[in-house]
Coordinates of C-alpha atoms in Angstrom, one line a residue:
M490 CA 12.8 86.4 182.6
I491 CA 16.5 85.6 183.8
E492 CA 18.1 82.3 182.9
I493 CA 21.4 81.3 184.2
R494 CA 22.5 78.4 181.9
S495 CA 25.6 76.2 183.6
V496 CA 27.6 79.6 184.4
T497 CA 31.3 79.5 185.1
K498 CA 33.5 82.9 185.5
M499 CA 37.5 82.6 186.3
F500 CA 39.4 85.3 187.4
D501 CA 43.3 84.0 187.1
K502 CA 43.1 80.9 188.9
F503 CA 40.2 81.6 191.1
E504 CA 36.6 80.0 190.3
A505 CA 34.3 82.6 191.4
L506 CA 31.4 80.9 190.0
K507 CA 31.1 77.5 189.0
D508 CA 28.5 75.6 187.1
L509 CA 25.8 77.8 188.5
T510 CA 22.0 77.7 187.3
C511 CA 19.1 79.2 188.3
V512 CA 15.9 81.1 187.3
I513 CA 14.7 84.2 187.8
Q514 CA 10.8 85.1 187.2
K515 CA 9.7 88.4 185.9
G516 CA 7.8 91.0 188.2
S517 CA 9.8 89.4 191.2
V518 CA 12.1 90.8 193.9
Y519 CA 14.8 88.1 194.0
G520 CA 17.3 88.4 197.3
L521 CA 20.7 87.2 196.4
V522 CA 23.0 86.4 199.9
G523 CA 25.3 84.5 201.0
S524 CA 28.9 84.3 202.5
N525 CA 31.7 86.8 201.8
G526 CA 33.5 86.3 198.1
A527 CA 30.4 83.8 197.4
G528 CA 30.2 85.3 194.1
K529 CA 26.9 87.7 194.3
S530 CA 28.7 90.8 192.7
T531 CA 30.3 88.4 190.2
L532 CA 26.9 87.3 189.2
L533 CA 25.2 90.5 188.7
R534 CA 27.9 91.9 186.5
L535 CA 27.6 88.8 184.5
I536 CA 23.5 89.5 184.1
S537 CA 24.6 93.1 183.6
G538 CA 26.4 91.9 180.7
V539 CA 29.7 93.7 182.3
Y540 CA 31.4 90.2 182.4
K541 CA 31.5 87.4 180.0
P542 CA 30.9 84.0 181.4
D543 CA 33.8 81.6 180.5
S544 CA 31.4 78.9 180.1
G545 CA 27.3 78.8 180.2
E546 CA 25.3 81.3 179.1
V547 CA 23.5 84.1 180.6
I548 CA 19.7 84.8 179.2
A549 CA 17.1 87.4 179.9
D550 CA 14.1 87.6 177.9
G551 CA 15.9 84.8 175.9
R552 CA 19.1 86.5 174.5
I553 CA 22.3 86.6 175.5
T554 CA 23.1 89.5 177.5
Y555 CA 26.7 90.1 177.0
E556 CA 27.6 92.5 174.2
N557 CA 23.9 92.7 173.3
P558 CA 22.8 96.7 173.2
D559 CA 18.8 95.8 173.2
I560 CA 18.9 93.6 176.3
K561 CA 21.3 96.0 178.2
G562 CA 18.9 99.0 177.6
K563 CA 16.9 96.8 179.6
I564 CA 18.9 96.3 182.0
F565 CA 20.4 99.1 185.0
F566 CA 22.8 98.0 187.6
V567 CA 23.8 99.6 190.3
S568 CA 27.0 98.4 191.8
D569 CA 28.6 98.5 195.4
T570 CA 30.8 101.4 194.5
P571 CA 27.9 103.4 191.9
F572 CA 30.2 105.1 188.7
F573 CA 29.8 108.6 187.6
F574 CA 31.6 110.6 185.5
H575 CA 34.2 113.3 186.8
Q576 CA 32.7 116.5 187.5
A577 CA 29.4 114.5 187.2
T578 CA 26.3 116.2 188.8
V579 CA 23.2 113.9 189.4
F580 CA 21.3 116.3 186.4
S581 CA 24.2 116.0 184.1
M582 CA 23.8 112.1 184.5
S583 CA 20.0 112.1 183.9
N584 CA 20.9 113.8 180.5
F585 CA 23.5 111.2 179.8
Y586 CA 20.9 108.3 180.6
C587 CA 18.5 109.7 179.2
G588 CA 20.8 109.6 175.7
I589 CA 20.8 105.7 176.4
Y590 CA 18.4 103.6 178.0
P591 CA 14.9 104.0 176.0
N592 CA 12.3 104.6 178.6
Y593 CA 14.3 107.2 180.2
S594 CA 11.5 109.4 182.1
K595 CA 12.6 112.8 182.9
T596 CA 8.7 113.2 184.5
R597 CA 10.1 110.2 186.7
F598 CA 13.3 111.8 187.4
N599 CA 11.6 115.1 188.6
E600 CA 9.4 113.1 191.0
L601 CA 12.3 111.4 192.6
S602 CA 14.2 114.6 192.8
Q603 CA 11.5 115.8 195.0
V604 CA 11.4 112.4 197.0
F605 CA 15.0 112.4 197.7
P606 CA 16.9 115.1 199.9
I607 CA 20.0 115.4 197.8
D608 CA 20.8 118.5 195.3
I609 CA 20.7 117.4 191.9
K610 CA 22.9 120.3 190.6
Q611 CA 25.5 119.5 193.3
R612 CA 28.9 117.5 192.1
I613 CA 28.4 113.8 193.1
G614 CA 32.2 113.7 193.8
T615 CA 31.5 115.9 196.7
M616 CA 28.8 114.0 198.5
S617 CA 28.9 111.3 201.1
K618 CA 28.9 107.7 199.9
G619 CA 24.9 107.5 201.3
M620 CA 24.5 110.6 199.0
Q621 CA 26.0 109.3 195.8
R622 CA 24.0 105.8 196.8
Q623 CA 20.8 107.6 196.3
A624 CA 21.9 109.5 193.4
A625 CA 22.5 106.1 191.7
L626 CA 19.1 104.9 193.0
M627 CA 17.4 107.7 191.6
L628 CA 18.7 107.3 188.3
G629 CA 18.2 103.8 188.2
L630 CA 14.5 104.1 188.8
A631 CA 14.4 107.0 186.3
C632 CA 15.9 104.9 183.8
C633 CA 12.7 102.6 184.0
P634 CA 14.5 99.4 183.5
E635 CA 12.8 95.7 183.1
Y636 CA 15.8 94.4 185.2
L637 CA 16.8 96.5 188.2
L638 CA 20.4 95.1 189.9
L639 CA 21.4 95.9 193.2
D640 CA 24.4 95.3 194.8
E641 CA 23.9 96.5 198.3
A642 CA 21.2 98.5 197.8
F643 CA 21.0 99.8 201.4
D644 CA 24.7 100.4 202.5
G645 CA 25.2 103.8 203.7
L646 CA 21.5 104.9 203.9
D647 CA 19.6 106.2 206.8
P648 CA 16.8 104.5 208.5
V649 CA 14.2 107.0 206.7
I650 CA 16.0 106.4 203.2
R651 CA 15.8 102.8 203.3
Q652 CA 12.1 102.5 203.8
V653 CA 11.6 104.9 201.1
V654 CA 14.1 103.1 199.0
K655 CA 12.0 99.7 199.8
R656 CA 8.5 101.0 199.5
M657 CA 9.8 102.8 195.7
I658 CA 11.3 98.8 195.1
S659 CA 8.1 97.4 195.8
S660 CA 5.9 99.8 193.8
T661 CA 8.0 99.9 191.1
V662 CA 7.8 96.2 190.8
S663 CA 4.2 95.9 191.3
N664 CA 3.1 98.6 188.7
N665 CA 5.8 98.1 186.0
K666 CA 6.4 94.2 186.5
T667 CA 9.7 95.3 186.5
T668 CA 12.4 92.4 188.0
A669 CA 14.5 93.4 191.0
I670 CA 17.4 91.4 192.0
I671 CA 19.4 92.6 195.0
A672 CA 22.3 91.1 196.8
S673 CA 22.8 92.1 200.3
H674 CA 24.6 90.9 203.2
N675 CA 21.5 92.6 205.5
L676 CA 19.3 89.6 205.7
R677 CA 17.0 91.8 207.9
E678 CA 16.3 94.5 204.9
L679 CA 15.5 91.4 202.5
E680 CA 12.8 89.6 204.6
D681 CA 10.0 92.0 203.9
L682 CA 10.8 92.6 200.4
C683 CA 11.8 89.9 198.6
D684 CA 9.5 87.0 196.8
S685 CA 12.2 84.8 196.7
V686 CA 15.9 84.0 197.8
G687 CA 19.0 82.3 196.7
L688 CA 21.8 81.3 198.8
L689 CA 25.4 81.4 196.8
H690 CA 28.5 80.0 198.4
K691 CA 31.6 79.2 197.2
G692 CA 30.4 79.8 193.4
G693 CA 27.2 77.7 193.6
I694 CA 23.7 78.1 194.7
I695 CA 23.2 76.1 198.0
F696 CA 19.4 76.7 197.3
E697 CA 16.7 78.9 196.5
G698 CA 13.1 79.1 196.7
E699 CA 10.0 81.7 197.6
L700 CA 10.7 83.3 200.4
D701 CA 7.6 82.3 203.1
A702 CA 8.4 78.5 202.0
V703 CA 12.2 78.8 202.6
K704 CA 11.3 79.9 206.1
M705 CA 9.1 77.9 206.6
G706 CA 10.4 74.7 205.5
V707 CA 12.8 75.0 208.4
L708 CA 11.7 74.9 212.3
K709 CA 13.1 75.8 215.6
I710 CA 12.1 72.8 217.9
Q711 CA 12.4 73.2 221.8
M712 CA 11.5 69.8 223.7
A713 CA 11.7 68.4 227.3
F714 CA 11.3 64.8 228.2
E715 CA 11.3 63.0 231.4
N716 CA 14.1 60.8 229.8
V717 CA 15.7 62.1 226.7
P718 CA 15.3 59.2 223.9
D719 CA 18.2 58.1 221.8
M720 CA 19.8 60.5 219.0
S721 CA 18.1 57.7 217.0
V722 CA 15.1 58.1 217.3
F723 CA 15.5 61.5 215.4
D724 CA 17.1 59.5 212.6
S725 CA 13.8 59.8 210.1
L726 CA 14.3 63.7 210.8
R727 CA 16.3 66.0 208.7
V728 CA 18.3 67.3 211.5
M729 CA 20.4 70.4 210.7
K730 CA 21.4 71.0 214.4
F731 CA 21.1 69.4 217.6
E732 CA 21.6 70.4 221.5
Q733 CA 21.1 68.9 224.7
K734 CA 21.0 70.5 227.9
G735 CA 19.6 68.6 230.7
S736 CA 15.8 67.2 229.7
L737 CA 15.9 70.1 227.4
V738 CA 16.4 69.1 223.7
S739 CA 16.9 71.9 221.0
M740 CA 17.3 71.3 217.0
S741 CA 16.6 73.1 214.2
I742 CA 14.5 70.5 211.6
K743 CA 14.2 71.1 207.7
G744 CA 11.0 69.2 206.7
D745 CA 7.3 69.6 206.4
P746 CA 5.9 71.4 209.3
E747 CA 2.7 69.6 210.1
E748 CA 4.9 66.0 209.6
T749 CA 7.5 67.4 211.7
M750 CA 5.5 67.9 214.6
E751 CA 3.6 64.7 214.4
K752 CA 6.7 62.7 214.3
L753 CA 8.0 64.5 217.3
R754 CA 4.6 64.1 219.1
M755 CA 4.9 60.3 218.9
L756 CA 7.9 60.6 221.2
N757 CA 5.6 61.8 224.0
P758 CA 7.7 64.8 225.0
I759 CA 6.5 66.5 228.2
F760 CA 6.9 70.4 226.0
L761 CA 6.7 70.4 222.3
E762 CA 7.3 74.1 221.0
A763 CA 8.1 75.3 217.4
L764 CA 8.9 78.6 215.8
P765 CA 9.5 79.8 212.0
L766 CA 13.3 80.6 212.0
T767 CA 14.0 84.1 210.4
L768 CA 15.7 84.5 207.1
E769 CA 18.8 85.2 208.8
E770 CA 18.8 81.7 210.8
V771 CA 18.0 79.6 208.1
F772 CA 20.7 80.7 205.8
I773 CA 22.7 80.5 209.2
Q774 CA 21.8 76.9 209.5
E775 CA 22.4 76.2 206.1
L776 CA 26.0 77.9 205.9
E777 CA 26.8 75.5 208.6
V778 CA 25.8 72.4 206.8
A779 CA 27.5 73.3 204.2
G780 CA 30.8 73.6 206.2
Y781 CA 30.8 77.5 206.7
D782 CA 32.3 79.1 209.4
I783 CA 29.3 81.2 211.0
N784 CA 31.5 83.8 212.5
K785 CA 32.8 85.1 208.6
F786 CA 28.9 85.6 207.7
L787 CA 27.7 89.3 208.1
Q788 CA 24.6 90.2 209.9

């Protein structure tokens, strides 16, 4: 389990993370999403022990991660721009990681080299961005870490390889009880992969929860009335967005689906329909409530 306890991280006068607290359960896939500059990459670097928090604690398995070799040996971090030694090949990087990570599996590496369509003897510096990403993922999975941190894991991958990577992450989490934390702008990629998600905005978590609960906790409502009632009749509901075009009312409402629908039926609409929002729609709604300009939100 990873615990983030009241963590703040500054870069000069810029506050990347502010008093952030969250818990990531072991053996789960946690999706970390948010607006540009929200602090996703910073948080991953803090968890991996690359950065030291200015205040607060980052704890894995009950121990602080920063400058802790034993804990770092359980964590593999694939950054948004993977690092490799100059002139390195995937094969030479494999030998390097074998001497660092206690659970490194050459058998696993050989299996993965048959799956990913890259030449392990080719210099990584000559590879495309997508191939370098595949190399980093291959090495990360071969390290058999207890915690796999992925920053924009699917960036530059073609559709087939993206599906392969998603299956590998799922099977690794399921079979090895690995905890995977994936920071991404691509919410569609996370929607069928993550167990839980957290939304970062301006250095803090707006909300987090299990994926199904997050999606079902917000309804997209369409209603029609002979005479549209005054807006005040919706005061008992947690309305996130309200639009009216003639007799048609469209709303996004947060709350228990059954209770919400029961209250709406009491208004005697001539038409009532409710649909769960996609993960992308939920987060856009939450960011709008937080005052964020959705035009800056990627995907």
